[in-house]
Tab-separated table of C-alpha atoms in Angstrom:
chain	number	residue	atom	x	y	z
A	1	UNK	CA	167.431	42.636	117.707
A	2	UNK	CA	166.860	44.789	114.604
A	3	UNK	CA	164.278	44.122	111.873
A	4	UNK	CA	165.874	43.895	108.431
A	5	UNK	CA	163.933	46.925	107.208
A	6	UNK	CA	165.466	49.017	109.979
A	7	UNK	CA	168.951	48.423	108.609
A	8	UNK	CA	168.439	50.687	105.611
A	9	UNK	CA	169.285	54.354	105.862
A	10	UNK	CA	166.118	56.228	104.904
A	11	UNK	CA	162.368	55.841	104.996
A	12	UNK	CA	160.115	56.325	101.991
A	13	UNK	CA	159.454	59.975	101.270
A	14	UNK	CA	155.875	60.200	102.521
A	15	UNK	CA	154.797	63.137	104.667
A	16	UNK	CA	151.972	62.716	107.177
A	17	UNK	CA	150.467	65.237	109.573
A	18	UNK	CA	148.465	64.443	112.675
A	19	UNK	CA	146.362	67.429	113.730
A	20	UNK	CA	144.789	67.343	117.190
A	21	UNK	CA	142.741	70.250	118.510
A	22	UNK	CA	143.592	71.487	121.999
A	23	UNK	CA	140.814	70.806	124.571
A	24	UNK	CA	138.331	71.239	121.713
A	25	UNK	CA	134.968	71.462	123.516
A	26	UNK	CA	136.362	73.545	126.365
A	27	UNK	CA	138.254	75.815	123.970
A	28	UNK	CA	135.057	76.546	122.020
A	29	UNK	CA	133.246	77.418	125.251
A	30	UNK	CA	136.081	79.722	126.346
A	31	UNK	CA	136.174	81.308	122.907
A	32	UNK	CA	132.442	82.018	122.918
A	33	UNK	CA	132.220	82.993	126.615
A	34	UNK	CA	134.963	85.461	127.585
A	35	UNK	CA	134.032	85.079	131.247
A	36	UNK	CA	135.318	81.467	131.133
A	37	UNK	CA	138.774	82.345	129.808
A	38	UNK	CA	141.692	81.634	132.105
A	39	UNK	CA	139.460	79.679	134.496
A	40	UNK	CA	139.161	75.930	135.119
A	41	UNK	CA	136.327	74.815	132.856
A	42	UNK	CA	134.768	71.361	132.638
A	43	UNK	CA	132.469	70.339	129.796
A	44	UNK	CA	130.286	67.522	131.083
A	45	UNK	CA	127.732	66.646	133.716
A	46	UNK	CA	127.451	68.839	136.832
A	47	UNK	CA	129.416	67.563	139.838
A	48	UNK	CA	126.222	66.835	141.790
A	49	UNK	CA	124.912	64.487	139.088
A	50	UNK	CA	125.918	61.150	137.668
A	51	UNK	CA	128.009	61.539	134.577
A	52	UNK	CA	131.530	62.122	133.377
A	53	UNK	CA	133.833	64.825	132.085
A	54	UNK	CA	133.812	65.198	128.292
A	55	UNK	CA	136.670	67.708	128.116
A	56	UNK	CA	138.579	69.807	130.636
A	57	UNK	CA	140.321	73.083	129.875
A	58	UNK	CA	144.053	73.238	130.498
A	59	UNK	CA	143.359	75.335	133.601
A	60	UNK	CA	141.249	72.444	134.946
A	61	UNK	CA	143.826	69.817	133.987
A	62	UNK	CA	146.229	71.384	136.471
A	63	UNK	CA	143.985	69.854	139.152
A	64	UNK	CA	144.220	66.383	137.592
A	65	UNK	CA	140.847	66.561	135.859
A	66	UNK	CA	140.661	64.593	132.610
A	67	UNK	CA	138.179	63.176	130.111
A	68	UNK	CA	136.002	60.269	131.320
A	69	UNK	CA	136.599	61.161	134.987
A	70	UNK	CA	133.374	61.100	137.043
A	71	UNK	CA	132.087	64.653	137.355
A	72	UNK	CA	131.746	64.206	141.106
A	73	UNK	CA	135.493	63.505	141.342
A	74	UNK	CA	136.250	66.527	139.151
A	75	UNK	CA	134.172	68.676	141.490
A	76	UNK	CA	136.089	67.409	144.514
A	77	UNK	CA	139.435	68.086	142.862
A	78	UNK	CA	138.489	71.606	141.839
A	79	UNK	CA	135.448	72.942	143.731
A	80	UNK	CA	135.657	76.312	141.968
A	81	UNK	CA	135.646	74.814	138.450
A	82	UNK	CA	132.959	75.977	136.025
A	83	UNK	CA	130.824	73.102	134.703
A	84	UNK	CA	128.918	73.503	131.420
A	85	UNK	CA	126.893	70.908	129.484
A	86	UNK	CA	128.145	69.830	126.044
A	87	UNK	CA	126.676	71.675	123.058
A	88	UNK	CA	127.243	69.057	120.377
A	89	UNK	CA	125.500	70.883	117.495
A	90	UNK	CA	127.855	73.831	117.991
A	91	UNK	CA	130.923	71.580	118.246
A	92	UNK	CA	129.960	69.675	115.077
A	93	UNK	CA	129.493	72.969	113.212
A	94	UNK	CA	133.010	74.063	114.191
A	95	UNK	CA	134.345	70.624	113.238
A	96	UNK	CA	132.872	70.955	109.743
A	97	UNK	CA	134.783	74.214	109.258
A	98	UNK	CA	137.920	72.571	110.641
A	99	UNK	CA	137.806	69.745	108.099
A	100	UNK	CA	137.175	72.273	105.328
A	101	UNK	CA	140.534	73.812	106.270
A	102	UNK	CA	142.250	70.408	106.107
A	103	UNK	CA	140.844	69.753	102.641
A	104	UNK	CA	142.322	72.977	101.266
A	105	UNK	CA	145.717	71.331	101.508
A	106	UNK	CA	145.010	67.699	100.626
A	107	UNK	CA	142.087	65.425	99.745
A	108	UNK	CA	143.777	62.659	101.758
A	109	UNK	CA	142.162	63.309	105.143
A	110	UNK	CA	141.327	60.588	107.665
A	111	UNK	CA	139.110	61.880	110.439
A	112	UNK	CA	139.679	60.060	113.713
A	113	UNK	CA	137.120	62.058	115.675
A	114	UNK	CA	135.345	65.396	115.657
A	115	UNK	CA	138.608	67.226	116.446
A	116	UNK	CA	141.442	65.026	115.173
A	117	UNK	CA	142.687	63.851	111.780
A	118	UNK	CA	145.545	62.380	109.789
A	119	UNK	CA	146.563	64.155	106.581
A	120	UNK	CA	148.810	62.735	103.863
A	121	UNK	CA	150.307	65.884	102.315
A	122	UNK	CA	152.872	64.120	100.107
A	123	UNK	CA	151.059	65.141	96.929
A	124	UNK	CA	150.709	68.741	98.107
A	125	UNK	CA	154.374	69.509	98.759
A	126	UNK	CA	154.903	71.023	95.297
A	127	UNK	CA	151.948	73.357	95.895
A	128	UNK	CA	152.365	74.517	99.476
A	129	UNK	CA	155.950	73.797	100.485
A	130	UNK	CA	157.365	71.361	103.043
A	131	UNK	CA	155.368	69.387	105.584
A	132	UNK	CA	156.353	71.893	108.248
A	133	UNK	CA	155.228	74.815	106.082
A	134	UNK	CA	151.871	73.144	105.434
A	135	UNK	CA	151.443	72.432	109.152
A	136	UNK	CA	152.135	76.073	110.003
A	137	UNK	CA	149.664	77.263	107.373
A	138	UNK	CA	146.980	74.970	108.787
A	139	UNK	CA	147.669	76.217	112.318
A	140	UNK	CA	147.454	79.830	111.112
A	141	UNK	CA	144.161	79.201	109.287
A	142	UNK	CA	142.647	77.514	112.351
A	143	UNK	CA	143.758	80.355	114.610
A	144	UNK	CA	142.541	83.146	112.314
A	145	UNK	CA	139.264	81.560	111.177
A	146	UNK	CA	138.189	79.546	114.218
A	147	UNK	CA	140.086	81.366	116.996
A	148	UNK	CA	141.288	77.984	118.270
A	149	UNK	CA	144.638	76.241	118.586
A	150	UNK	CA	145.833	72.798	117.586
A	151	UNK	CA	148.933	70.654	117.935
A	152	UNK	CA	150.526	69.047	114.885
A	153	UNK	CA	152.990	66.207	114.395
A	154	UNK	CA	154.881	65.892	111.087
A	155	UNK	CA	156.443	62.531	110.256
A	156	UNK	CA	156.932	59.853	107.588
A	157	UNK	CA	154.021	57.720	108.870
A	158	UNK	CA	150.854	57.837	110.964
A	159	UNK	CA	152.265	56.369	114.179
A	160	UNK	CA	155.100	58.877	114.338
A	161	UNK	CA	152.895	61.816	113.333
A	162	UNK	CA	150.454	61.070	116.162
A	163	UNK	CA	153.339	60.701	118.581
A	164	UNK	CA	154.623	64.090	117.449
A	165	UNK	CA	151.320	65.903	118.003
A	166	UNK	CA	151.348	64.790	121.651
A	167	UNK	CA	154.777	66.233	122.361
A	168	UNK	CA	154.199	69.973	122.707
A	169	UNK	CA	150.574	70.494	123.672
A	170	UNK	CA	148.916	72.919	123.601
A	171	UNK	CA	149.525	74.852	120.383
A	172	UNK	CA	152.526	72.695	119.492
A	173	UNK	CA	154.307	71.684	116.320
A	174	UNK	CA	156.774	68.792	116.248
A	175	UNK	CA	158.824	67.750	113.220
A	176	UNK	CA	160.131	64.218	113.710
A	177	UNK	CA	163.242	62.819	112.002
A	178	UNK	CA	162.755	61.283	108.566
A	179	UNK	CA	165.901	59.112	108.572
A	180	UNK	CA	165.926	55.697	110.267
A	181	UNK	CA	168.828	56.402	112.580
A	182	UNK	CA	167.212	59.628	113.736
A	183	UNK	CA	163.866	57.917	114.315
A	184	UNK	CA	165.454	55.061	116.259
A	185	UNK	CA	167.338	57.509	118.471
A	186	UNK	CA	164.232	59.648	118.996
A	187	UNK	CA	162.149	56.676	120.122
A	188	UNK	CA	164.706	54.922	122.356
A	189	UNK	CA	164.161	56.860	125.625
A	190	UNK	CA	160.365	56.910	125.414
A	191	UNK	CA	158.172	54.704	127.603
A	192	UNK	CA	156.814	51.533	126.019
A	193	UNK	CA	153.347	52.946	126.727
A	194	UNK	CA	153.924	55.352	123.806
A	195	UNK	CA	153.780	52.429	121.372
A	196	UNK	CA	150.428	52.347	119.617
A	197	UNK	CA	148.335	49.540	121.096
A	198	UNK	CA	150.163	49.192	124.406
A	199	UNK	CA	147.562	49.566	127.117
A	200	UNK	CA	147.576	48.827	130.814
A	201	UNK	CA	147.694	45.023	130.505
A	202	UNK	CA	150.477	44.964	127.892
A	203	UNK	CA	152.430	47.559	129.859
A	204	UNK	CA	152.275	45.333	132.940
A	205	UNK	CA	153.524	42.375	130.885
A	206	UNK	CA	156.447	44.460	129.639
A	207	UNK	CA	157.214	45.596	133.194
A	208	UNK	CA	157.414	41.981	134.360
A	209	UNK	CA	159.941	41.326	131.589
A	210	UNK	CA	161.952	44.451	132.548
A	211	UNK	CA	161.126	46.119	129.222
A	212	UNK	CA	160.435	49.709	130.213
A	213	UNK	CA	161.442	51.854	127.244
A	214	UNK	CA	161.030	51.641	123.494
A	215	UNK	CA	164.797	51.153	123.364
A	216	UNK	CA	164.364	48.008	125.463
A	217	UNK	CA	161.906	46.682	122.871
A	218	UNK	CA	164.308	47.587	120.057
A	219	UNK	CA	167.087	45.589	121.731
A	220	UNK	CA	165.018	42.604	122.885
A	221	UNK	CA	165.405	39.268	121.062
A	222	UNK	CA	162.213	38.485	119.179
A	223	UNK	CA	161.672	35.172	121.075
A	224	UNK	CA	161.617	37.144	124.346
A	225	UNK	CA	158.997	39.534	123.004
A	226	UNK	CA	156.976	36.591	121.705
A	227	UNK	CA	156.974	35.035	125.169
A	228	UNK	CA	155.655	38.308	126.611
A	229	UNK	CA	152.954	39.352	124.127
A	230	UNK	CA	152.628	36.518	121.597
A	231	UNK	CA	154.122	36.065	118.118
A	232	UNK	CA	151.939	38.441	116.110
A	233	UNK	CA	151.978	41.307	118.611
A	234	UNK	CA	155.728	40.871	119.161
A	235	UNK	CA	156.583	41.456	115.503
A	236	UNK	CA	154.142	44.352	115.247
A	237	UNK	CA	155.379	46.135	118.382
A	238	UNK	CA	159.045	45.704	117.514
A	239	UNK	CA	158.397	47.199	114.083
A	240	UNK	CA	156.682	50.159	115.765
A	241	UNK	CA	159.649	50.472	118.132
A	242	UNK	CA	161.791	51.190	115.065
A	243	UNK	CA	159.206	53.667	113.764
A	244	UNK	CA	157.754	51.404	111.073
A	245	UNK	CA	154.074	51.839	110.228
A	246	UNK	CA	152.855	50.879	106.726
A	247	UNK	CA	149.256	52.040	107.176
A	248	UNK	CA	147.783	54.360	104.579
A	249	UNK	CA	145.201	57.091	105.021
A	250	UNK	CA	141.697	55.616	105.224
A	251	UNK	CA	139.371	57.974	103.407
A	252	UNK	CA	135.855	58.627	104.688
A	253	UNK	CA	136.373	56.950	108.064
A	254	UNK	CA	133.116	57.824	109.782
A	255	UNK	CA	131.027	56.709	112.688
A	256	UNK	CA	129.439	53.323	112.089
A	257	UNK	CA	126.628	54.199	114.488
A	258	UNK	CA	125.114	57.227	116.200
A	259	UNK	CA	123.733	57.050	119.730
A	260	UNK	CA	122.779	59.112	122.744
A	261	UNK	CA	122.337	58.087	126.388
A	262	UNK	CA	121.065	59.762	129.529
A	263	UNK	CA	121.929	58.755	133.097
A	264	UNK	CA	119.378	59.910	135.667
A	265	UNK	CA	120.371	61.770	138.819
A	266	UNK	CA	118.115	59.358	140.737
A	267	UNK	CA	116.930	55.975	139.534
A	268	UNK	CA	113.699	56.694	137.681
A	269	UNK	CA	110.360	54.858	137.756
A	270	UNK	CA	108.128	57.340	135.924
A	271	UNK	CA	107.288	55.999	132.477
A	272	UNK	CA	106.175	59.507	131.499
A	273	UNK	CA	109.573	61.009	132.325
A	274	UNK	CA	111.376	58.105	130.671
A	275	UNK	CA	109.210	58.583	127.594
A	276	UNK	CA	110.041	62.302	127.378
A	277	UNK	CA	113.752	61.658	127.894
A	278	UNK	CA	113.739	59.023	125.156
A	279	UNK	CA	111.956	61.475	122.844
A	280	UNK	CA	114.751	64.026	123.341
A	281	UNK	CA	117.457	61.410	122.732
A	282	UNK	CA	115.813	60.315	119.480
A	283	UNK	CA	115.450	63.955	118.446
A	284	UNK	CA	119.198	64.468	118.793
A	285	UNK	CA	120.115	61.217	117.024
A	286	UNK	CA	117.874	62.189	114.089
A	287	UNK	CA	119.484	65.643	113.907
A	288	UNK	CA	122.965	64.115	113.844
A	289	UNK	CA	121.909	61.721	111.067
A	290	UNK	CA	120.692	64.627	108.956
A	291	UNK	CA	123.809	66.692	109.660
A	292	UNK	CA	125.907	63.749	108.483
A	293	UNK	CA	123.820	63.227	105.348
A	294	UNK	CA	123.069	59.591	106.114
A	295	UNK	CA	120.161	57.227	106.687
A	296	UNK	CA	119.944	54.422	109.254
A	297	UNK	CA	118.734	50.868	108.733
A	298	UNK	CA	118.668	49.658	112.374
A	299	UNK	CA	117.358	51.260	115.573
A	300	UNK	CA	118.422	50.193	119.066
A	301	UNK	CA	117.025	50.945	122.536
A	302	UNK	CA	119.095	50.470	125.698
A	303	UNK	CA	117.886	50.337	129.306
A	304	UNK	CA	120.155	49.997	132.350
A	305	UNK	CA	118.381	49.073	135.579
A	306	UNK	CA	119.112	50.140	139.135
A	307	UNK	CA	121.204	46.993	139.687
A	308	UNK	CA	123.362	47.872	136.626
A	309	UNK	CA	121.991	45.019	134.515
A	310	UNK	CA	121.317	46.130	130.943
A	311	UNK	CA	118.838	45.103	128.262
A	312	UNK	CA	118.685	46.136	124.618
A	313	UNK	CA	116.053	45.912	121.919
A	314	UNK	CA	116.618	46.565	118.234
A	315	UNK	CA	114.542	46.621	115.075
A	316	UNK	CA	115.348	47.069	111.358
A	317	UNK	CA	114.206	50.279	109.672
A	318	UNK	CA	112.559	49.679	106.308
A	319	UNK	CA	113.159	51.751	104.332
A	320	UNK	CA	116.322	53.225	105.887
A	321	UNK	CA	115.484	56.670	107.214
A	322	UNK	CA	116.629	59.853	108.900
A	323	UNK	CA	113.113	61.236	109.367
A	324	UNK	CA	112.540	61.969	113.027
A	325	UNK	CA	108.937	60.730	113.050
A	326	UNK	CA	110.091	57.317	111.808
A	327	UNK	CA	112.714	57.086	114.546
A	328	UNK	CA	110.331	58.304	117.257
A	329	UNK	CA	107.753	55.699	116.235
A	330	UNK	CA	110.208	52.798	116.354
A	331	UNK	CA	111.735	54.025	119.630
A	332	UNK	CA	108.343	54.161	121.327
A	333	UNK	CA	107.449	50.731	119.927
A	334	UNK	CA	110.616	49.249	121.407
A	335	UNK	CA	110.064	51.054	124.708
A	336	UNK	CA	106.510	49.725	125.064
A	337	UNK	CA	107.847	46.177	124.723
A	338	UNK	CA	109.834	46.558	127.955
A	339	UNK	CA	108.257	45.979	131.363
A	340	UNK	CA	109.544	48.435	133.958
A	341	UNK	CA	110.282	45.850	136.627
A	342	UNK	CA	112.693	48.094	138.562
A	343	UNK	CA	113.892	51.708	138.502
A	344	UNK	CA	115.880	52.821	135.468
A	345	UNK	CA	119.396	54.198	135.860
A	346	UNK	CA	120.109	54.928	132.181
A	347	UNK	CA	118.192	55.071	128.916
A	348	UNK	CA	119.758	55.243	125.467
A	349	UNK	CA	118.832	55.212	121.794
A	350	UNK	CA	121.028	54.628	118.766
A	351	UNK	CA	121.021	53.796	115.080
A	352	UNK	CA	123.403	51.788	112.911
A	353	UNK	CA	123.680	50.426	109.400
A	354	UNK	CA	124.370	53.943	108.160
A	355	UNK	CA	124.334	54.703	104.439
A	356	UNK	CA	124.834	57.830	102.367
A	357	UNK	CA	121.431	57.859	100.735
A	358	UNK	CA	118.099	56.089	100.771
A	359	UNK	CA	117.715	56.626	97.030
A	360	UNK	CA	118.197	52.919	96.335
A	361	UNK	CA	115.625	51.928	98.945
A	362	UNK	CA	112.081	51.043	97.982
A	363	UNK	CA	109.565	53.283	99.723
A	364	UNK	CA	106.576	51.640	101.351
A	365	UNK	CA	103.820	53.386	99.408
A	366	UNK	CA	101.186	51.946	101.704
A	367	UNK	CA	102.770	53.768	104.665
A	368	UNK	CA	103.957	57.229	103.669
A	369	UNK	CA	103.905	58.733	100.195
A	370	UNK	CA	107.048	60.172	98.682
A	371	UNK	CA	105.463	63.615	98.969
A	372	UNK	CA	104.709	63.160	102.674
A	373	UNK	CA	108.206	61.919	103.444
A	374	UNK	CA	109.697	64.845	101.536
A	375	UNK	CA	107.604	67.303	103.562
A	376	UNK	CA	108.696	65.659	106.810
A	377	UNK	CA	112.367	65.858	105.828
A	378	UNK	CA	111.926	69.525	104.893
A	379	UNK	CA	110.302	70.236	108.267
A	380	UNK	CA	113.138	68.500	110.132
A	381	UNK	CA	115.734	70.448	108.141
A	382	UNK	CA	113.944	73.753	108.786
A	383	UNK	CA	114.029	73.069	112.523
A	384	UNK	CA	117.745	72.246	112.236
A	385	UNK	CA	118.454	75.581	110.520
A	386	UNK	CA	116.523	77.569	113.126
A	387	UNK	CA	118.387	75.873	115.972
A	388	UNK	CA	121.743	76.333	114.278
A	389	UNK	CA	121.030	80.038	113.808
A	390	UNK	CA	119.297	80.878	117.105
A	391	UNK	CA	120.355	78.100	119.463
A	392	UNK	CA	118.982	74.680	120.526
A	393	UNK	CA	116.209	76.213	122.668
A	394	UNK	CA	114.886	78.479	119.894
A	395	UNK	CA	112.306	75.919	118.809
A	396	UNK	CA	111.128	72.907	120.789
A	397	UNK	CA	108.484	70.273	120.316
A	398	UNK	CA	105.613	70.580	122.767
A	399	UNK	CA	106.193	67.264	124.518
A	400	UNK	CA	109.732	68.297	125.556
A	401	UNK	CA	108.504	71.427	127.355
A	402	UNK	CA	108.093	71.420	131.156
A	403	UNK	CA	104.419	70.809	132.033
A	404	UNK	CA	103.830	74.400	133.174
A	405	UNK	CA	104.873	75.692	129.732
A	406	UNK	CA	102.456	73.543	127.778
A	407	UNK	CA	99.254	75.046	126.439
A	408	UNK	CA	96.100	73.097	127.133
A	409	UNK	CA	93.954	72.536	124.060
């Protein structure tokens, strides 16, 4: 069965790029540490600790290691792999430069994550050439300025552009057809799992109906698809099967919350250690808020017990803030409300209700004066600059130091 829109000969003349960095975290580590190059590298928790893989280099992926895999499993698959902890401030700094490159070519940039974005370059074609020429220029700029590689898909819509970027990784460039017949033919042999939104459960439903390829979905009567996935999903997935995707670029798509968690190697009972760990988590959340130029209006504490049960506590922040002292105070208040009835497996802290500025917020003049808050923000920003220049360990607050390194008053 063919949707009516698929009967016409050409698509609208929009040009989208999907740019996806290749093993971003691992590539930065290999770039900055020559001794890691050409070796299996895992960014994530050590294999002898609880935690997961954030990113694996392509040398590590040969052993079946992938993101979100338990680090212990990654260590078993490749005992000689190098494990390094994530350095998020460094990765975010590189990401900022990456998005600056994107914005040289178009203001229509939709960031999907720290290392991935859609670009609508339709309005830039008269300035920089074809979509393929723009993609090659972006790849060249990233290689020369960041010493990193990316993969790019070029297509008439977002779904097809993302599909294209996955085709020739790493360091790939794929130009998809722009005519309907070419798109239909390109998609036909691909697995139904390549359709956006088809996960494990939907794939199993398609398998039971003997619908294995996108071509099978193109040919299926709509009532059959409706019986498999429901009426709304059936129409949506069949449209995708013919390469139809009407979505536009969403500008300023950003995180709706910022959070950090820590899973302990052994279930932890020490309130002192939990307190110090929470302090470090809040410190990082506050830094990320400042780097993003936003203020938070809600704080949230998360505790996971030994038996895997989880509790959360949250509190509004009035006025919205990004000052670390404010966040530390509310985090400790929430933590003191919780009775440690059993050992803690995980502790986390996050903020939400993010806004660009607190300018519209009324300051509580009975709490902190404008002058005091300004000084605190300046202190936080000075610490950020020192760490960005000299590294995260260049300056630390006393309570995060190991006991033997603390000076007694």
